[in-house]
Amino acid sequence: MLPQAGADAGSKTPTGPQTKLSIEDIVVEFATEKQRVRVLDGFELTVGEGEFVSILGPSGCGKSTLLKVVAGLMEQNQGRIRIEGQIIKGYDSRVGMIFQEYALFPWLTLRENVEFGLRVKGLPRKERAERSQRFIELVRLQGFENHYPQQLSGGMKQRAALARALVMDPEILLMDEPLAALDAQTRITLQDEILAIAQKTRKTILYVTHSVDESVFLSDRVVVSTARPGRVKEIIEIDLPKPRDRTNSEFLLYEARTLKSVREEVIKMGEGR
Amino acid sequence: MPALFDKLIKRWLWLLVVIGVWQLYSAQMPLVPSPGTTLQTGADLATSGELATSAIDSLVRVMESMAIVCAIALPLGFLIGLSERANRYMNKLISLLRPLPPVAWIPLIVMVWGIQNKTSLFLICVGAFFPVLINTIDGVRGVQRIYVSAAVVLGAKQSQVIKDVILPAALPPILTGVRVGIGIAWMLVVIAELVAVKSGLGYMILNGQLDMRLDVIIVGIVVIGFIGLAIDRLYQMFSRRVCVTLRQVERA
Ligand SMILES: Nc1ncnc2c1ncn2[C@@H]1O[C@H](COP(=O)(O)OP(=O)(O)O)[C@@H](O)[C@H]1O
Ligand SMILES: [Mg+2]
């Protein structure tokens, strides 16, 4: 095990059998014209192999920034990211990412979108077609292969984005508020699907959301982040079998506890302004 | 049938009025040719091949100029759009040259190069250059970062990001820039042929003026107008063919 830096509350050993992803002491600052803003202030978290971990925190606390650092889209000012103990810098093919805005390429069809990563990797056409078809079917979008993103509903777009990430077979999947732009009904359907896919594919998932219900429903552990600058405030282990029953009293207790923890930070964020 | 007739009348009534007024006016003014005479002149110019030769001269000039413009402005626009440093170097120069009306170059360039094709091409190029360049820069700059991020986490290298993400994402504004450029080029080719070179539709109407042949001038103007319209239509068909996003916008 790696030494734990500082006395961060809740930096616990992961529940999974093996540490997959270690986020160590990540500090990110943005320099604007007037000032330097510290967005992440020593973020520490380890995620076990196959584990589903959610990060919950007030808007602007640096959740997206953290995922971008892990995905190699942004450089941290301090700290390290490790996969299986090995420090990574920049893009790593073991990491995939899903965005709230779907980020499907509007000039490509659904199939071409799903094949994008395979194409830049130089895979032959036939293999691309086979692999993409498999994942299009996994997210139940068969029949829409030749549709353009604009012709798909929000839920279908996010499923397409999921297929596009999964086809690359990443070991770690980062999801940044993937369901935030969807209506309540679609969101619940997709939560079920994400859960099913997570269990089926055994991916290690780091999931950002602002929905308490979603985080308790999906995760093995919920990480509550402090208001900006973001740090781990508390980690709540959700010790309930999946799929979970939202009306179960234990589920509701977990929700209440999580909500209370997040609320304190949301209020702080408001005072900070 | 009456409904169709009605529609045709409504649509083309203005033309009948114009021709009617023109007919009456020409009957009183000896210098003004009647619509019939003009039509006859048009037919003569068409059958003699003069019209086609002039039109082709003008069209070739526009195509040559646009090829030169695109060959310079598209790569330069990409460079400036992608590189903050290139932008710093070029910014001042561009903002200085851009507001200059292209025709302001005429005295200088005619003095240096005289009356020849090169002179007319230069004039057309300076006019068409900036809309293509500026739209390319803005198009490249305007590509949403999220598309680049999505491509990078799918393993795209920098060159692949440029080719497979920035180029297609910036294509609609770039195509619009080229469209504006072609429109300007078509205007400037006529101006260039009035002053800087001795062939083409502009030169044809200039000769009409020297020969006091108003009918030739009118035929020339009408043909210039129709060709300009046709080029734009064709270009838009081409744009829709090469750019999925443009087709999508229309379907939506
Ligand atoms: N490129 C940037 N430049 C300056 N500030 C930024 C930039 N990106 C994000 N921020 C700021 O960093 C903070 C955290 O952003 P973000 O990670 O998107 O928060 P979250 O996803 O938790 O809502 C916000 O206050 C945001 O304004
Ligand atoms: Mg965010």
XYZ file of C-alpha atoms and ligand atoms in Angstrom:
553
model
C 0.000 0.000 0.000
C 1.018 3.569 -0.609
C 1.550 5.857 2.326
C -1.409 8.100 2.985
C -0.525 11.758 2.700
C -1.827 14.068 5.397
C -4.751 13.371 7.621
C -7.483 13.432 5.017
C -10.736 12.258 6.409
C -12.019 9.080 4.927
C -9.048 8.011 2.804
C -9.676 4.377 3.397
C -8.451 1.191 1.905
C -10.671 0.242 -0.995
C -13.121 -2.562 -0.571
C -12.106 -4.227 -3.845
C -9.565 -7.008 -3.821
C -6.882 -4.919 -5.506
C -6.174 -1.241 -5.920
C -6.765 -0.296 -9.536
C -6.627 3.460 -9.516
C -4.848 5.698 -7.040
C -5.439 9.410 -6.964
C -2.711 10.848 -4.775
C -2.606 14.345 -3.362
C -3.934 16.013 -6.506
C -3.717 19.798 -6.509
C -5.029 21.869 -9.413
C -4.938 25.642 -9.607
C -6.300 27.857 -12.344
C -4.558 31.141 -12.928
C -6.966 33.791 -14.095
C -5.886 37.347 -14.837
C -6.694 38.538 -11.372
C -5.917 35.591 -9.150
C -5.017 31.950 -8.744
C -7.923 29.741 -7.871
C -7.244 26.446 -6.171
C -9.827 23.986 -7.401
C -8.499 20.731 -5.994
C -6.531 20.742 -2.792
C -4.901 17.423 -2.132
C -7.530 15.032 -3.427
C -6.836 11.471 -2.283
C -8.731 8.387 -3.344
C -8.074 4.811 -4.223
C -10.471 2.739 -6.283
C -10.405 -1.031 -6.247
C -10.515 -3.294 -9.267
C -14.103 -3.565 -10.495
C -15.304 -1.111 -7.932
C -17.994 1.504 -8.604
C -17.147 4.743 -6.822
C -19.176 7.947 -7.064
C -17.986 11.424 -6.335
C -20.621 13.741 -4.998
C -20.116 17.404 -4.249
C -21.415 20.903 -4.816
C -21.135 22.285 -8.291
C -17.786 23.940 -8.906
C -15.922 21.846 -6.352
C -13.628 20.406 -9.014
C -15.227 17.065 -9.882
C -14.890 17.498 -13.618
C -11.391 18.821 -13.162
C -10.451 15.692 -11.240
C -11.773 13.400 -13.955
C -9.937 15.404 -16.617
C -6.714 14.972 -14.681
C -7.255 11.223 -14.414
C -8.094 11.052 -18.131
C -4.932 12.962 -18.988
C -6.847 15.876 -20.479
C -5.369 18.279 -17.977
C -2.208 18.500 -15.944
C -2.255 18.676 -12.195
C -0.033 21.157 -10.354
C 0.867 18.530 -7.831
C 0.212 14.882 -7.080
C 0.151 11.645 -9.033
C -2.263 9.308 -10.728
C -1.403 5.636 -10.677
C -2.948 2.663 -12.379
C -1.981 -0.547 -10.637
C 0.809 1.326 -8.927
C 2.304 2.718 -12.112
C 2.320 6.483 -12.521
C 0.483 7.670 -15.640
C 0.846 10.954 -17.476
C -1.438 12.106 -20.248
C -3.675 9.772 -22.206
C -3.635 6.111 -21.232
C -5.526 3.534 -23.219
C -6.676 1.876 -20.008
C -8.882 4.895 -19.259
C -12.137 5.774 -21.000
C -14.397 8.721 -20.381
C -18.037 9.720 -20.777
C -19.163 13.339 -20.728
C -22.380 14.965 -19.615
C -22.728 16.591 -23.046
C -22.279 13.181 -24.744
C -19.652 14.740 -27.041
C -20.693 12.571 -29.972
C -19.258 13.851 -33.227
C -22.217 15.322 -35.119
C -20.596 14.734 -38.522
C -20.391 10.982 -37.949
C -23.126 8.373 -37.803
C -23.674 6.342 -34.661
C -21.565 3.525 -36.057
C -18.799 5.852 -37.182
C -18.811 7.450 -33.736
C -18.473 4.083 -32.035
C -15.690 3.145 -34.439
C -13.769 6.402 -33.979
C -11.308 5.106 -31.399
C -10.762 1.879 -33.335
C -10.126 3.844 -36.503
C -7.489 6.153 -34.975
C -5.900 3.018 -33.596
C -5.673 1.703 -37.146
C -7.861 -1.375 -36.821
C -8.947 -2.942 -40.118
C -12.437 -2.222 -41.331
C -13.856 -5.657 -40.745
C -12.705 -5.881 -37.174
C -14.005 -2.381 -36.498
C -17.411 -3.322 -37.828
C -17.573 -6.475 -35.716
C -16.495 -4.799 -32.509
C -18.695 -1.735 -32.950
C -21.716 -3.890 -33.738
C -21.236 -5.862 -30.547
C -21.204 -2.746 -28.408
C -24.040 -1.068 -30.276
C -26.068 -4.136 -29.383
C -24.865 -4.032 -25.789
C -26.384 -0.577 -25.390
C -29.441 -1.678 -27.397
C -29.041 0.734 -30.295
C -29.165 -1.771 -33.131
C -31.194 -0.375 -36.002
C -29.818 3.114 -35.435
C -26.289 2.479 -36.741
C -26.648 4.916 -39.611
C -28.393 7.654 -37.697
C -26.589 10.867 -36.921
C -26.445 12.058 -33.303
C -28.982 14.820 -33.960
C -31.493 12.155 -34.864
C -31.135 10.392 -31.501
C -32.798 11.241 -28.194
C -30.707 12.299 -25.208
C -30.811 8.864 -23.641
C -29.809 7.218 -26.910
C -26.946 9.677 -27.319
C -25.544 8.823 -23.913
C -25.877 5.111 -24.649
C -24.019 5.714 -27.896
C -21.284 7.550 -26.003
C -21.106 4.612 -23.609
C -20.680 2.206 -26.512
C -18.002 4.451 -28.015
C -16.036 4.333 -24.762
C -16.610 0.637 -24.036
C -15.573 -0.525 -27.500
C -12.022 0.534 -26.615
C -12.186 -1.900 -23.713
C -10.853 0.485 -21.049
C -10.161 -0.940 -17.633
C -11.234 2.250 -15.930
C -14.296 4.200 -16.986
C -14.716 7.815 -15.911
C -18.221 9.177 -16.122
C -18.864 12.886 -15.618
C -22.519 13.478 -14.761
C -23.578 11.278 -17.663
C -27.280 11.458 -16.890
C -27.582 15.059 -15.705
C -29.113 16.331 -18.940
C -31.781 13.634 -19.180
C -35.377 13.602 -18.014
C -36.202 11.706 -14.819
C -37.701 8.692 -16.554
C -34.808 8.177 -18.951
C -32.368 8.728 -16.120
C -33.794 5.843 -14.102
C -33.771 3.533 -17.118
C -30.172 4.413 -17.831
C -29.143 3.961 -14.217
C -30.392 0.403 -14.459
C -28.497 -0.079 -17.706
C -25.268 1.409 -16.409
C -25.508 -0.852 -13.392
C -26.102 -3.903 -15.555
C -23.225 -3.012 -17.867
C -20.921 -2.298 -14.918
C -21.666 -5.701 -13.442
C -21.394 -7.472 -16.762
C -18.142 -5.861 -17.909
C -16.542 -5.591 -14.439
C -15.105 -2.185 -15.218
C -13.604 -0.014 -12.538
C -15.841 3.032 -12.556
C -15.340 6.521 -11.198
C -18.660 8.259 -11.503
C -19.373 11.927 -10.905
C -22.913 12.957 -10.167
C -24.802 15.592 -8.244
C -27.666 13.237 -7.535
C -27.605 11.631 -4.088
C -30.134 9.041 -5.166
C -28.066 8.071 -8.177
C -24.854 7.732 -6.201
C -26.435 5.572 -3.500
C -28.216 3.452 -6.091
C -25.120 2.733 -8.175
C -22.025 2.824 -6.029
C -20.064 0.604 -3.775
C -18.713 3.754 -2.158
C -19.802 7.370 -2.321
C -17.089 9.980 -1.970
C -18.372 13.298 -0.693
C -16.162 16.166 -1.758
C -15.781 19.409 0.142
C -16.751 22.738 -1.368
C -14.026 24.331 -3.493
C -11.166 23.693 -3.112
C -12.189 20.058 -3.426
C -10.904 17.465 -1.017
C -12.372 14.196 0.156
C -14.677 15.013 2.986
C -16.179 11.641 3.714
C -16.471 8.244 2.123
C -19.705 6.369 2.635
C -19.676 2.692 1.915
C -23.035 1.504 0.643
C -23.266 -1.986 1.976
C -26.357 -3.175 0.126
C -26.694 -5.852 -2.542
C -27.334 -4.681 -6.120
C -29.666 -4.002 -7.790
C -30.955 -1.912 -4.955
C -34.480 -1.199 -3.915
C -35.022 2.530 -3.543
C -37.886 2.020 -1.104
C -35.840 -0.141 1.241
C -35.414 1.576 4.619
C -31.662 1.006 4.684
C -31.380 2.591 1.251
C -33.259 5.586 2.530
C -30.985 5.844 5.551
C -27.917 5.828 3.313
C -29.533 8.502 1.216
C -30.294 10.639 4.235
C -26.769 10.334 5.526
C -25.239 11.160 2.162
C -27.585 14.053 1.617
C -26.696 15.558 4.978
C -23.007 15.396 4.217
C -23.376 17.001 0.784
C -25.767 19.671 2.059
C -23.200 20.980 4.519
C -20.785 21.539 1.660
C -23.359 23.084 -0.628
C -24.154 25.580 2.116
C -20.456 26.361 2.580
C -20.133 26.927 -1.145
C -22.974 29.433 -0.948
C -21.311 31.273 1.966
C -18.000 31.339 0.166
C -19.385 33.516 -2.604
C -54.702 25.025 -64.337
C -56.094 28.487 -63.577
C -54.437 28.225 -60.159
C -51.069 27.545 -61.767
C -51.582 30.384 -64.213
C -52.471 32.639 -61.310
C -49.299 31.673 -59.492
C -47.131 32.298 -62.553
C -48.682 35.728 -63.044
C -48.050 36.661 -59.424
C -44.498 35.483 -59.537
C -43.501 37.136 -62.822
C -45.726 40.193 -62.826
C -42.796 42.421 -61.865
C -40.912 41.291 -64.950
C -43.824 42.146 -67.224
C -44.010 45.580 -65.634
C -40.267 46.158 -66.082
C -40.390 45.095 -69.732
C -43.490 47.204 -70.347
C -41.936 50.350 -68.862
C -38.671 49.631 -70.687
C -40.567 49.293 -73.997
C -42.337 52.629 -73.531
C -39.128 54.349 -72.404
C -37.071 53.003 -75.322
C -39.656 54.281 -77.798
C -38.898 57.837 -76.661
C -35.121 57.627 -76.182
C -33.076 56.945 -79.334
C -30.067 55.686 -77.344
C -32.080 53.123 -75.372
C -32.653 49.831 -77.189
C -36.037 48.132 -76.943
C -36.416 44.827 -75.096
C -36.750 43.097 -78.466
C -33.515 44.577 -79.818
C -31.704 43.652 -76.632
C -32.966 40.112 -76.819
C -31.773 39.949 -80.432
C -28.337 41.287 -79.382
C -28.214 38.652 -76.658
C -28.978 35.924 -79.178
C -26.346 37.292 -81.586
C -23.699 37.453 -78.862
C -24.586 33.922 -77.824
C -24.457 32.446 -81.336
C -21.263 34.270 -82.301
C -19.636 32.687 -79.253
C -18.550 36.043 -77.880
C -20.722 35.685 -74.811
C -19.444 32.211 -74.017
C -15.808 33.235 -74.557
C -16.201 36.255 -72.270
C -18.054 34.286 -69.622
C -15.435 31.542 -69.665
C -12.616 34.086 -69.357
C -14.293 35.569 -66.300
C -15.113 32.191 -64.771
C -11.583 30.915 -65.248
C -10.236 34.019 -63.529
C -12.544 33.445 -60.564
C -11.574 29.791 -60.352
C -7.863 30.523 -60.592
C -8.138 33.209 -57.937
C -10.150 30.999 -55.602
C -7.641 28.188 -56.032
C -4.829 30.557 -55.062
C -6.859 31.997 -52.181
C -7.775 28.578 -50.797
C -4.239 27.282 -51.163
C -2.968 30.124 -48.990
C -5.866 31.092 -46.723
C -6.952 27.603 -45.630
C -3.575 26.389 -44.315
C -2.776 29.823 -42.901
C -6.170 29.959 -41.218
C -5.590 26.545 -39.662
C -2.150 27.584 -38.459
C -3.392 30.817 -36.909
C -6.478 29.128 -35.481
C -4.446 26.370 -33.859
C -1.394 28.253 -32.707
C -1.538 31.118 -30.291
C 1.939 32.182 -31.357
C 1.087 32.299 -35.070
C -1.931 34.342 -34.086
C 0.218 36.875 -32.244
C 2.535 37.254 -35.219
C -0.207 37.643 -37.794
C -2.913 39.450 -35.875
C -1.679 43.015 -36.403
C -0.972 42.503 -40.089
C -4.379 40.995 -40.713
C -6.279 43.682 -38.858
C -4.333 46.300 -40.821
C -4.899 44.808 -44.272
C -8.411 43.500 -43.858
C -10.382 46.770 -43.797
C -8.611 47.978 -46.959
C -11.083 47.962 -49.872
C -9.637 45.683 -52.578
C -10.154 48.330 -55.271
C -7.742 50.612 -53.384
C -4.977 48.349 -54.684
C -5.860 49.097 -58.312
C -3.621 52.130 -58.929
C -0.645 50.505 -57.272
C -0.952 47.158 -58.947
C -1.748 48.571 -62.392
C 1.338 50.775 -62.108
C 3.553 47.865 -61.155
C 2.179 45.117 -63.383
C 0.278 47.045 -66.034
C -2.798 45.759 -67.841
C -2.531 42.007 -67.727
C -4.125 38.899 -66.305
C -1.861 38.811 -63.257
C -3.140 42.225 -62.240
C -6.750 41.113 -62.332
C -5.987 37.925 -60.419
C -4.250 39.895 -57.692
C -7.231 42.176 -57.286
C -9.657 39.257 -57.031
C -7.402 37.396 -54.622
C -6.988 40.246 -52.147
C -10.744 40.639 -52.030
C -11.613 36.983 -51.599
C -8.710 36.208 -49.276
C -9.938 37.678 -46.008
C -13.386 36.138 -45.730
C -11.834 32.729 -46.346
C -9.000 33.354 -43.897
C -11.124 34.869 -41.135
C -13.808 32.188 -41.348
C -11.164 29.481 -41.249
C -9.526 31.013 -38.185
C -12.847 31.488 -36.417
C -14.033 28.046 -37.485
C -10.937 26.359 -36.091
C -11.069 28.438 -32.915
C -14.754 27.774 -32.474
C -14.450 23.992 -32.392
C -15.886 22.927 -29.070
C -13.171 21.673 -26.751
C -15.311 18.751 -25.707
C -14.942 17.173 -29.163
C -11.175 17.403 -28.866
C -11.324 15.933 -25.365
C -13.549 13.095 -26.530
C -11.124 12.287 -29.361
C -8.086 12.415 -27.076
C -9.580 9.962 -24.571
C -10.315 7.680 -27.509
C -6.616 7.682 -28.303
C -6.385 10.252 -31.111
C -2.946 11.783 -31.659
C -2.591 15.477 -32.352
C -2.498 15.069 -36.123
C -5.573 12.841 -35.954
C -7.368 15.402 -33.819
C -6.689 18.034 -36.471
C -7.708 15.836 -39.388
C -10.604 13.907 -37.855
C -12.071 16.413 -35.417
C -11.058 20.013 -36.044
C -11.360 19.830 -39.827
C -14.871 18.334 -39.942
C -16.068 20.427 -37.003
C -14.801 23.659 -38.576
C -15.993 22.755 -42.062
C -19.351 24.601 -42.037
C -17.873 28.046 -41.253
C -14.985 27.376 -43.641
C -17.402 26.524 -46.448
C -19.319 29.705 -45.666
C -16.097 31.709 -45.864
C -15.324 30.256 -49.277
C -18.882 31.020 -50.386
C -18.512 34.673 -49.391
C -15.103 34.682 -51.083
C -16.563 33.397 -54.344
C -19.275 36.051 -54.247
C -16.669 38.783 -53.787
C -14.464 37.240 -56.464
C -17.327 37.348 -58.953
C -17.883 41.031 -58.236
C -14.204 41.851 -58.419
C -13.614 39.968 -61.659
C -16.002 42.362 -63.367
C -14.243 45.370 -61.834
C -10.851 43.929 -62.753
C -11.973 43.453 -66.351
C -13.170 47.041 -66.522
C -9.756 48.395 -65.554
C -6.996 45.837 -65.513
C -7.332 43.297 -68.295
C -8.819 43.144 -71.776
C -11.175 40.173 -71.849
C -14.135 38.721 -70.000
C -17.675 39.897 -69.292
C -16.482 43.093 -67.616
C -14.453 43.967 -70.699
C -17.447 43.137 -72.868
C -19.660 45.671 -71.112
C -16.848 48.214 -71.085
C -16.676 47.874 -74.872
C -20.435 48.249 -74.970
C -19.983 51.589 -73.260
C -17.215 52.699 -75.660
C -19.328 51.660 -78.668
C -22.432 53.288 -77.133
C -24.170 49.915 -77.303
C -26.535 49.945 -74.353
C -28.016 46.618 -75.526
C -24.635 44.911 -75.131
C -24.243 46.400 -71.662
C -27.674 45.204 -70.584
C -27.067 41.702 -71.925
C -23.740 41.678 -70.080
C -25.263 42.792 -66.782
C -28.045 40.214 -66.958
C -25.611 37.427 -67.792
C -23.241 38.484 -64.984
C -26.167 38.410 -62.572
C -27.385 34.992 -63.647
C -23.940 33.419 -63.614
C -23.329 34.820 -60.129
C -26.573 33.251 -58.968
C -25.788 29.939 -60.657
C -22.317 29.766 -59.098
C -23.780 30.300 -55.658
C -26.429 27.626 -56.173
C -23.896 25.122 -57.455
C -21.545 25.907 -54.614
C -24.263 25.283 -52.067
C -25.050 21.945 -53.635
C -21.368 21.106 -53.419
C -21.235 22.222 -49.763
C -24.120 20.001 -48.810
C -22.467 17.117 -50.560
C -19.143 17.435 -48.739
C -20.487 18.456 -45.334
C -22.725 16.152 -43.345
C -23.401 18.822 -40.749
C -24.931 21.163 -43.330
C -27.257 18.418 -44.532
C -28.199 17.681 -40.935
C -29.073 21.286 -40.155
C -31.497 21.315 -43.046
C -33.115 18.050 -42.121
C -33.588 19.056 -38.497
N -10.136 26.169 -17.648
C -10.494 26.779 -16.507
N -9.990 27.997 -16.198
C -10.344 28.621 -15.047
N -11.182 28.117 -14.137
C -11.720 26.906 -14.390
C -11.409 26.183 -15.579
N -12.090 25.006 -15.560
C -12.786 25.003 -14.412
N -12.564 26.132 -13.694
C -13.127 26.445 -12.379
O -12.790 25.403 -11.525
C -13.860 25.113 -10.653
C -14.178 23.639 -10.708
O -14.711 23.312 -11.967
P -15.274 21.870 -12.272
O -14.193 20.897 -12.094
O -15.908 21.930 -13.605
O -16.378 21.711 -11.149
P -17.542 20.637 -11.004
O -17.418 19.651 -12.098
O -17.362 20.047 -9.667
O -18.834 21.404 -11.070
C -15.013 25.993 -11.058
O -15.102 27.059 -10.134
C -14.634 26.487 -12.410
O -15.104 27.798 -12.575
Mg -18.687 19.214 -13.708
